[in-house]
């Protein structure tokens, strides 16, 4: 029986992918990008912390970065060059505590932090009465605020430079206020030598305007007035302005331009911060010159801790090599059986 070929072929259409810019069109500086991944096996909570850190580093990070057990640091470094990745955030877990390493590619330096305490973004949202997470909250990178690092010590200077360069720089004269929606705060305590890591969302509220009026202006929907005798009751109910007036007048600012329908440049607005997580308490343990290796510039616990970390890293690399060898042996056995 004869077969007829269908000459009508559907043309191949490549999907349109929007490439992220590598240079800021305002400042002209190179935009830093990051990889957030783990080394070794992590328990469930630390896996969620890894995803929270990826979300925090948006939009210039790989949110769906796939990791395999056989991947080593060189694999990520080979991919980082063509993709323009400038920083690594590496999570690991030992028998004593979890660790976070922040490294500059391709030659370092590397900062090793011990995670003493941490809270996930879901935990913080559950503890709040009204958690806030708009759709475009992670559309722009966060602002970085450093407090307490000006002590003059060399390792604190390196920490300041590292975290300042891990996020894109802003031009104060040309920045749009509407893009400043998140803040990453690092506060260093001189007495305890601990770093408080916090992540907030920025919200503007007009001063002297009740919550009812704000919703009416933003949503442009007719409110339900059937239980009210007059329109004035809608304005005066629950106290005019009592729902939005903050106690701290230092948070009142005059906006340079109109940000939204409610926040106008002609009126004063109050800046409010709401924590969105993750939250961490960090302790700087070690500073290395290279990428997770090299001479130790600073060590909190002395040379013993540095050598101990190098031994654990060497054991991890040896285990990875053994796993690769075992996988190759299994593949060869499968080929022989076929």
Short mmCIF file of C-alpha atoms in Angstrom, two decimals:
data_model
loop_
_atom_site.label_atom_id
_atom_site.label_comp_id
_atom_site.label_asym_id
_atom_site.label_seq_id
_atom_site.Cartn_x
_atom_site.Cartn_y
_atom_site.Cartn_z
CA UNK A 1 0.00 0.00 0.00
CA UNK A 2 1.45 3.33 -1.07
CA UNK A 3 2.26 5.97 1.50
CA UNK A 4 1.99 9.67 0.80
CA UNK A 5 4.40 12.10 2.43
CA UNK A 6 3.08 15.26 3.86
CA UNK A 7 5.09 18.01 2.24
CA UNK A 8 3.64 20.65 4.56
CA UNK A 9 6.27 21.04 7.20
CA UNK A 10 5.86 23.39 10.07
CA UNK A 11 8.75 25.85 10.16
CA UNK A 12 11.05 25.73 13.16
CA UNK A 13 10.62 28.81 15.29
CA UNK A 14 13.14 29.50 18.00
CA UNK A 15 11.71 30.73 21.29
CA UNK A 16 12.39 34.35 22.10
CA UNK A 17 14.62 34.58 25.18
CA UNK A 18 15.34 37.90 26.77
CA UNK A 19 18.96 38.16 27.78
CA UNK A 20 19.72 40.03 30.95
CA UNK A 21 21.88 43.13 30.53
CA UNK A 22 25.49 42.85 31.60
CA UNK A 23 26.15 46.60 31.96
CA UNK A 24 24.01 49.15 33.73
CA UNK A 25 22.77 51.70 31.19
CA UNK A 26 22.77 54.47 33.83
CA UNK A 27 26.03 53.99 35.75
CA UNK A 28 27.92 52.10 33.02
CA UNK A 29 29.24 49.60 35.57
CA UNK A 30 29.21 45.83 35.15
CA UNK A 31 26.17 44.25 36.76
CA UNK A 32 27.20 41.58 39.30
CA UNK A 33 25.55 38.18 39.00
CA UNK A 34 25.58 35.27 41.42
CA UNK A 35 25.25 31.52 41.79
CA UNK A 36 23.73 30.09 44.97
CA UNK A 37 24.44 26.39 45.44
CA UNK A 38 25.45 23.85 48.06
CA UNK A 39 28.40 21.56 48.72
CA UNK A 40 27.60 18.17 50.17
CA UNK A 41 24.27 16.96 51.50
CA UNK A 42 21.96 19.46 53.15
CA UNK A 43 18.93 18.77 55.36
CA UNK A 44 15.48 20.01 54.35
CA UNK A 45 15.54 23.38 56.20
CA UNK A 46 18.89 24.33 54.68
CA UNK A 47 17.56 23.43 51.23
CA UNK A 48 14.74 25.92 51.82
CA UNK A 49 17.31 28.47 52.99
CA UNK A 50 19.17 27.95 49.72
CA UNK A 51 16.01 28.74 47.74
CA UNK A 52 15.34 31.80 49.92
CA UNK A 53 18.85 33.10 49.20
CA UNK A 54 18.33 32.58 45.48
CA UNK A 55 15.10 34.53 45.67
CA UNK A 56 16.87 37.27 47.63
CA UNK A 57 19.54 37.63 44.94
CA UNK A 58 16.98 38.08 42.15
CA UNK A 59 16.89 39.15 39.38
CA UNK A 60 20.59 38.62 38.61
CA UNK A 61 20.92 35.01 39.73
CA UNK A 62 20.02 31.51 38.55
CA UNK A 63 16.78 30.75 40.39
CA UNK A 64 16.46 27.23 38.91
CA UNK A 65 20.12 26.22 39.01
CA UNK A 66 20.34 22.41 38.89
CA UNK A 67 23.00 20.73 41.00
CA UNK A 68 24.35 17.20 40.92
CA UNK A 69 26.40 15.29 43.44
CA UNK A 70 29.26 14.86 41.01
CA UNK A 71 29.54 18.61 40.29
CA UNK A 72 32.60 20.19 41.87
CA UNK A 73 33.65 23.80 42.24
CA UNK A 74 35.47 23.79 38.88
CA UNK A 75 32.24 22.91 37.07
CA UNK A 76 30.47 25.96 38.44
CA UNK A 77 33.52 28.11 37.72
CA UNK A 78 33.64 27.00 34.07
CA UNK A 79 29.99 27.96 33.60
CA UNK A 80 30.35 31.23 35.53
CA UNK A 81 32.74 32.79 33.01
CA UNK A 82 30.53 32.72 29.90
CA UNK A 83 27.44 33.71 31.91
CA UNK A 84 29.12 36.68 33.57
CA UNK A 85 28.71 35.36 37.12
CA UNK A 86 30.84 37.34 39.56
CA UNK A 87 29.98 35.83 42.97
CA UNK A 88 29.32 32.44 44.55
CA UNK A 89 27.16 31.85 47.63
CA UNK A 90 27.94 28.34 48.85
CA UNK A 91 26.03 26.56 51.63
CA UNK A 92 27.52 23.57 53.44
CA UNK A 93 26.83 21.54 56.57
CA UNK A 94 29.25 19.91 58.97
CA UNK A 95 28.64 17.93 62.14
CA UNK A 96 28.83 21.09 64.24
CA UNK A 97 27.03 23.83 62.27
CA UNK A 98 26.05 25.06 58.79
CA UNK A 99 28.34 27.44 56.91
CA UNK A 100 27.94 30.09 54.23
CA UNK A 101 30.83 31.01 51.94
CA UNK A 102 30.72 34.16 49.83
CA UNK A 103 33.37 34.12 47.10
CA UNK A 104 34.39 36.42 44.27
CA UNK A 105 35.03 34.69 40.96
CA UNK A 106 37.36 33.67 39.51
CA UNK A 107 40.25 34.39 41.90
CA UNK A 108 38.65 35.22 45.25
CA UNK A 109 38.69 36.33 47.99
CA UNK A 110 36.40 34.02 49.97
CA UNK A 111 34.57 34.82 53.21
CA UNK A 112 33.45 31.90 55.39
CA UNK A 113 30.58 32.56 57.80
CA UNK A 114 29.22 30.25 60.46
CA UNK A 115 25.41 30.30 60.56
CA UNK A 116 24.52 30.37 64.25
CA UNK A 117 20.78 30.95 63.80
CA UNK A 118 18.47 31.29 60.82
CA UNK A 119 14.79 31.64 60.00
CA UNK A 120 13.17 30.90 56.66
CA UNK A 121 10.95 33.28 54.74
CA UNK A 122 7.93 31.05 55.38
CA UNK A 123 8.53 31.16 59.13
CA UNK A 124 8.64 34.95 59.12
CA UNK A 125 5.49 35.17 57.00
CA UNK A 126 3.61 32.90 59.41
CA UNK A 127 4.56 35.07 62.35
CA UNK A 128 3.05 38.20 60.73
CA UNK A 129 -0.60 39.16 60.75
CA UNK A 130 -0.45 40.64 57.25
CA UNK A 131 2.52 39.27 55.29
CA UNK A 132 3.38 41.34 52.26
CA UNK A 133 4.77 39.99 48.98
CA UNK A 134 3.70 41.89 45.82
CA UNK A 135 4.19 40.32 42.40
CA UNK A 136 6.90 42.76 41.28
CA UNK A 137 8.77 42.72 44.60
CA UNK A 138 11.71 40.74 43.19
CA UNK A 139 11.75 42.46 39.81
CA UNK A 140 14.60 44.79 40.88
CA UNK A 141 17.70 44.06 43.00
CA UNK A 142 17.69 45.09 46.67
CA UNK A 143 19.57 47.94 48.27
CA UNK A 144 22.43 47.05 50.62
CA UNK A 145 22.80 48.77 54.00
CA UNK A 146 25.86 48.08 56.17
CA UNK A 147 26.04 49.17 59.80
CA UNK A 148 28.85 48.87 62.35
CA UNK A 149 31.62 47.74 59.96
CA UNK A 150 33.67 50.94 60.20
CA UNK A 151 36.09 49.73 62.87
CA UNK A 152 39.19 49.91 60.66
CA UNK A 153 39.99 46.18 60.82
CA UNK A 154 41.12 44.60 57.57
CA UNK A 155 38.71 41.63 57.54
CA UNK A 156 35.74 43.94 58.16
CA UNK A 157 36.85 46.16 55.28
CA UNK A 158 36.94 43.12 52.99
CA UNK A 159 33.48 42.12 54.21
CA UNK A 160 32.18 45.59 53.42
CA UNK A 161 33.68 45.61 49.94
CA UNK A 162 32.41 42.09 49.21
CA UNK A 163 28.78 42.82 50.09
CA UNK A 164 28.84 46.23 48.41
CA UNK A 165 29.97 44.65 45.13
CA UNK A 166 27.60 41.68 45.28
CA UNK A 167 24.63 43.93 44.42
CA UNK A 168 24.41 46.46 41.57
CA UNK A 169 25.45 50.02 42.35
CA UNK A 170 22.87 52.79 42.13
CA UNK A 171 23.07 56.36 40.95
CA UNK A 172 21.35 58.54 43.54
CA UNK A 173 20.64 61.32 41.05
CA UNK A 174 19.01 59.08 38.44
CA UNK A 175 17.54 56.19 40.43
CA UNK A 176 13.77 55.67 40.32
CA UNK A 177 12.15 55.55 43.74
CA UNK A 178 9.63 52.97 42.51
CA UNK A 179 12.46 50.43 41.91
CA UNK A 180 13.68 50.61 45.54
CA UNK A 181 11.41 47.95 47.00
CA UNK A 182 13.80 45.78 49.03
CA UNK A 183 16.63 46.30 51.51
CA UNK A 184 19.29 43.87 52.72
CA UNK A 185 20.63 44.98 56.12
CA UNK A 186 23.86 43.72 57.69
CA UNK A 187 24.51 44.95 61.22
CA UNK A 188 27.83 44.14 62.91
CA UNK A 189 27.94 43.98 66.72
CA UNK A 190 31.39 44.93 68.01
CA UNK A 191 30.89 43.25 71.39
CA UNK A 192 29.61 39.86 70.20
CA UNK A 193 31.37 40.00 66.78
CA UNK A 194 28.19 38.71 65.16
CA UNK A 195 26.44 39.91 62.00
CA UNK A 196 22.67 40.23 61.85
CA UNK A 197 21.44 39.52 58.32
CA UNK A 198 17.95 40.87 57.55
CA UNK A 199 15.83 41.24 54.41
CA UNK A 200 13.03 43.85 54.29
CA UNK A 201 10.47 45.09 51.83
CA UNK A 202 10.04 48.86 51.48
CA UNK A 203 6.56 50.34 51.57
CA UNK A 204 5.48 53.97 51.22
CA UNK A 205 2.36 55.31 52.89
CA UNK A 206 0.98 58.84 52.62
CA UNK A 207 0.92 60.71 55.93
CA UNK A 208 -2.55 61.71 57.15
CA UNK A 209 -4.53 59.36 54.91
CA UNK A 210 -6.57 56.51 56.33
CA UNK A 211 -6.39 52.95 55.10
CA UNK A 212 -9.89 53.17 53.65
CA UNK A 213 -9.00 56.15 51.47
CA UNK A 214 -5.76 54.51 50.31
CA UNK A 215 -7.58 51.39 49.17
CA UNK A 216 -10.25 53.45 47.44
CA UNK A 217 -7.67 55.45 45.47
CA UNK A 218 -5.48 52.48 44.60
CA UNK A 219 -8.22 50.04 43.57
CA UNK A 220 -10.66 52.60 42.17
CA UNK A 221 -13.62 50.54 43.33
CA UNK A 222 -16.82 51.90 44.81
CA UNK A 223 -16.95 51.03 48.54
CA UNK A 224 -19.96 49.46 50.22
CA UNK A 225 -21.93 52.33 51.81
CA UNK A 226 -25.20 50.54 52.60
CA UNK A 227 -24.60 50.52 56.37
CA UNK A 228 -23.61 54.21 56.48
CA UNK A 229 -25.93 57.18 56.73
CA UNK A 230 -23.63 59.64 54.98
CA UNK A 231 -20.48 59.63 52.88
CA UNK A 232 -18.69 61.51 55.66
CA UNK A 233 -19.06 58.43 57.89
CA UNK A 234 -16.83 56.56 55.47
CA UNK A 235 -14.08 59.13 56.01
CA UNK A 236 -14.41 59.60 59.76
CA UNK A 237 -15.05 56.00 60.80
CA UNK A 238 -12.27 54.43 62.92
CA UNK A 239 -10.55 57.80 63.18
CA UNK A 240 -9.26 59.77 60.22
CA UNK A 241 -5.56 59.16 59.77
CA UNK A 242 -5.19 57.02 62.89
CA UNK A 243 -4.49 53.87 60.85
CA UNK A 244 -1.52 55.28 58.95
CA UNK A 245 0.14 57.87 61.16
CA UNK A 246 3.46 56.40 62.36
CA UNK A 247 4.85 57.39 65.71
CA UNK A 248 8.35 58.11 64.34
CA UNK A 249 8.43 61.37 62.41
CA UNK A 250 11.96 60.58 61.19
CA UNK A 251 10.39 58.20 58.67
CA UNK A 252 8.54 61.05 56.93
CA UNK A 253 10.10 61.96 53.57
CA UNK A 254 9.32 64.23 50.64
CA UNK A 255 9.36 62.25 47.42
CA UNK A 256 11.19 63.81 44.44
CA UNK A 257 8.57 62.50 41.97
CA UNK A 258 5.18 60.82 42.05
CA UNK A 259 5.55 57.12 42.85
CA UNK A 260 1.93 55.95 42.77
CA UNK A 261 -1.62 57.26 42.85
CA UNK A 262 -1.44 57.69 46.60
CA UNK A 263 2.20 58.69 47.15
CA UNK A 264 2.60 62.07 45.51
CA UNK A 265 5.54 64.43 45.52
CA UNK A 266 3.35 67.22 46.87
CA UNK A 267 2.54 65.28 50.07
CA UNK A 268 4.69 63.66 52.72
CA UNK A 269 5.05 59.89 52.80
CA UNK A 270 6.17 57.54 55.53
CA UNK A 271 8.73 54.81 54.81
CA UNK A 272 7.84 51.47 56.39
CA UNK A 273 9.92 48.31 56.44
CA UNK A 274 8.46 44.82 56.69
CA UNK A 275 10.69 41.79 57.10
CA UNK A 276 10.28 39.15 54.40
CA UNK A 277 13.23 36.89 55.23
CA UNK A 278 15.41 34.98 55.32
CA UNK A 279 16.96 35.97 58.64
CA UNK A 280 20.43 34.85 59.74
CA UNK A 281 22.93 35.41 62.52
CA UNK A 282 26.43 35.03 61.07
CA UNK A 283 29.93 34.85 62.50
CA UNK A 284 32.91 35.53 60.27
CA UNK A 285 35.26 32.57 60.71
CA UNK A 286 37.81 32.87 57.92
CA UNK A 287 38.94 35.05 55.00
CA UNK A 288 40.97 33.45 52.20
CA UNK A 289 42.79 35.11 49.31
CA UNK A 290 41.71 32.65 46.63
CA UNK A 291 38.50 30.96 45.62
CA UNK A 292 37.84 28.66 48.61
CA UNK A 293 41.60 28.18 49.01
CA UNK A 294 44.83 30.14 49.29
CA UNK A 295 46.48 32.02 52.13
CA UNK A 296 44.33 32.73 55.16
CA UNK A 297 44.07 36.50 55.74
CA UNK A 298 41.89 36.24 58.84
CA UNK A 299 40.87 33.34 61.07
CA UNK A 300 38.63 33.64 64.12
CA UNK A 301 39.76 30.35 65.67
CA UNK A 302 43.41 30.41 64.62
CA UNK A 303 45.40 28.19 62.28
CA UNK A 304 43.83 25.00 63.64
CA UNK A 305 40.39 25.97 62.37
CA UNK A 306 41.80 26.90 58.98
CA UNK A 307 43.60 23.58 58.60
CA UNK A 308 40.49 21.75 59.83
CA UNK A 309 38.34 23.40 57.16
CA UNK A 310 40.89 22.52 54.50
CA UNK A 311 40.83 18.89 55.63
CA UNK A 312 37.03 18.72 55.42
CA UNK A 313 37.10 20.28 51.95
CA UNK A 314 39.72 17.78 50.84
CA UNK A 315 37.58 14.92 52.18
CA UNK A 316 34.57 16.22 50.26
CA UNK A 317 36.58 16.41 47.05
CA UNK A 318 37.92 12.87 47.59
CA UNK A 319 34.39 11.58 48.14
CA UNK A 320 33.25 13.26 44.94
CA UNK A 321 36.11 11.67 43.01
CA UNK A 322 35.21 8.27 44.43
CA UNK A 323 31.56 8.75 43.42
CA UNK A 324 32.61 9.68 39.88
CA UNK A 325 34.85 6.63 39.67
CA UNK A 326 32.04 4.38 40.91
CA UNK A 327 29.63 5.87 38.38
CA UNK A 328 32.14 5.30 35.57
CA UNK A 329 32.67 1.69 36.70
CA UNK A 330 28.91 1.08 36.73
CA UNK A 331 28.59 2.50 33.21
CA UNK A 332 31.41 0.24 31.98
CA UNK A 333 29.75 -2.80 33.56
CA UNK A 334 26.45 -1.93 31.87
CA UNK A 335 28.20 -1.64 28.51
CA UNK A 336 29.91 -5.04 28.98
CA UNK A 337 26.59 -6.69 29.85
CA UNK A 338 24.97 -5.20 26.73
#
